[in-house]
Amino acid sequence: MPYLCGIMYKLLRSALFRFDAENVHHWAMSALGMAVRTPLVGAVMAHRFSIRDKSLERTLFGLRFPNPVGLGAGFDKNARYLKELSVLGFGSVEIGTITPRPQDGNEKPRLFRLPADRALINRMGFNNEGVEAAARRLATWKDKNASDMIIGGNIGKNKSTPNEDAWRDYDSCFRRLHDLADFFVVNVSSPNTPGLRALQEKDALSRILSNLQEINAGMPKRKPLLLKIAPDLTEGQLEDIVALAGEVKLDGLVATNTTISREGLSPTSAAHAASIGAGGLSGAPLRKASTDILRRIISLSEGQIPVIASGGIFTADDAREKLEAGASLVQIWTGFVYEGPSAAANICRGLLKNT
Ligand SMILES: Cc1cc2nc3c(=O)[nH]c(=O)nc-3n(C[C@H](O)[C@H](O)[C@H](O)COP(=O)(O)O)c2cc1C
């Protein structure tokens, strides 16, 4: 049965891949929305995709994840598809990146497929409806649903906010979503907001993170706070981040975001990649670089910093590679596009085979 679904998705995928990638994203999620809300269909899908097994459960920073396979940030930027994603069996979803004010993001087209390399290049630029819209949807979702899927809130800054004021943007998103999200991820690693990644430098980061931890300490219930990092950091920057994570008592790191490098692309030609222009590369060509960063974090922190691994995960073997390298949980994104709706369930099934 999973094999048949895989073949059917691959046939559908070859038709969908003829259209603009961002449009297909919206059509596919609308179709999925209709399917999960159709009583019998929704129930059959939930039964097929929700893989329940005690050995898949993980408890991390005080949260119980029903399985270790999450969906990375950027797929559900506005907390619109939580029902669909919970039916597809994700253990967690990172909504966002959310900024205080709504913004359109970069000019279209801004999402490109490299099928021969099982990769994507995107320069979305934090298109989102702003924190207020996300907060309202999240509140409604929590009221109306009893899902055990864990929700992470991935927060960022508006493009128009200068870097010296960036901490205020993180501050307002964190406060607004504090009692709605289960954990938070500070995103300073997207390549598509000019200057954002300069916030990965120790002093700038320290200001943002210390402020959020102060707010956290004053809340009735503190929420786990993580930082998402780029795969393009130098060894020195990585050492600084691991040291800072200890100083400000971060609960973990998400490693990694997309890369600005175009290494590892084959058979896609350098000329074709260059013709697409700027943006973050994700998917199979990112897998090794992001696992290398994961290993460095585990080694530098002597295994003391929990890591959620993101980058090039398509199959249970890819997930196992990250878990064996020391990750506590994994996230997929590009793998979901290429493998289809059963991606999370297939990874869970594959992980169960070797437990
Ligand atoms: C189209 C697209 C949009 C993304 N948007 C965000 C985002 O808003 N915030 C973020 O932290 N990461 C974002 N990401 C990065 C993913 O969450 C993930 O970390 C990265 O793609 C690597 O994983 P993958 O190889 O499984 O895709 C985006 C990725 C893609 C492909």
Short mmCIF file of C-alpha atoms in Angstrom, two decimals, residues 97 122 125-126 187-197 200 228 230 257-258:
data_model
loop_
_atom_site.label_atom_id
_atom_site.label_comp_id
_atom_site.label_asym_id
_atom_site.label_seq_id
_atom_site.Cartn_x
_atom_site.Cartn_y
_atom_site.Cartn_z
CA THR A 97 8.69 32.68 10.07
CA ASN A 122 13.91 29.92 -2.56
CA GLY A 125 11.71 36.83 2.03
CA PHE A 126 9.45 36.12 5.03
CA ASN A 187 15.37 32.77 13.08
CA VAL A 188 18.44 34.82 12.24
CA SER A 189 19.65 32.48 9.53
CA SER A 190 17.44 33.04 6.49
CA PRO A 191 19.50 34.23 3.51
CA ASN A 192 16.54 36.13 2.04
CA THR A 193 16.19 39.12 4.37
CA PRO A 194 19.05 41.54 3.72
CA GLY A 195 21.44 41.74 6.69
CA LEU A 196 19.51 39.20 8.81
CA ARG A 197 22.36 36.75 9.10
CA GLN A 200 24.20 35.54 14.08
CA LYS A 228 17.96 28.29 14.09
CA ALA A 230 22.73 28.61 8.93
CA ASN A 257 18.46 26.57 7.54
CA THR A 258 19.05 26.67 3.75
#
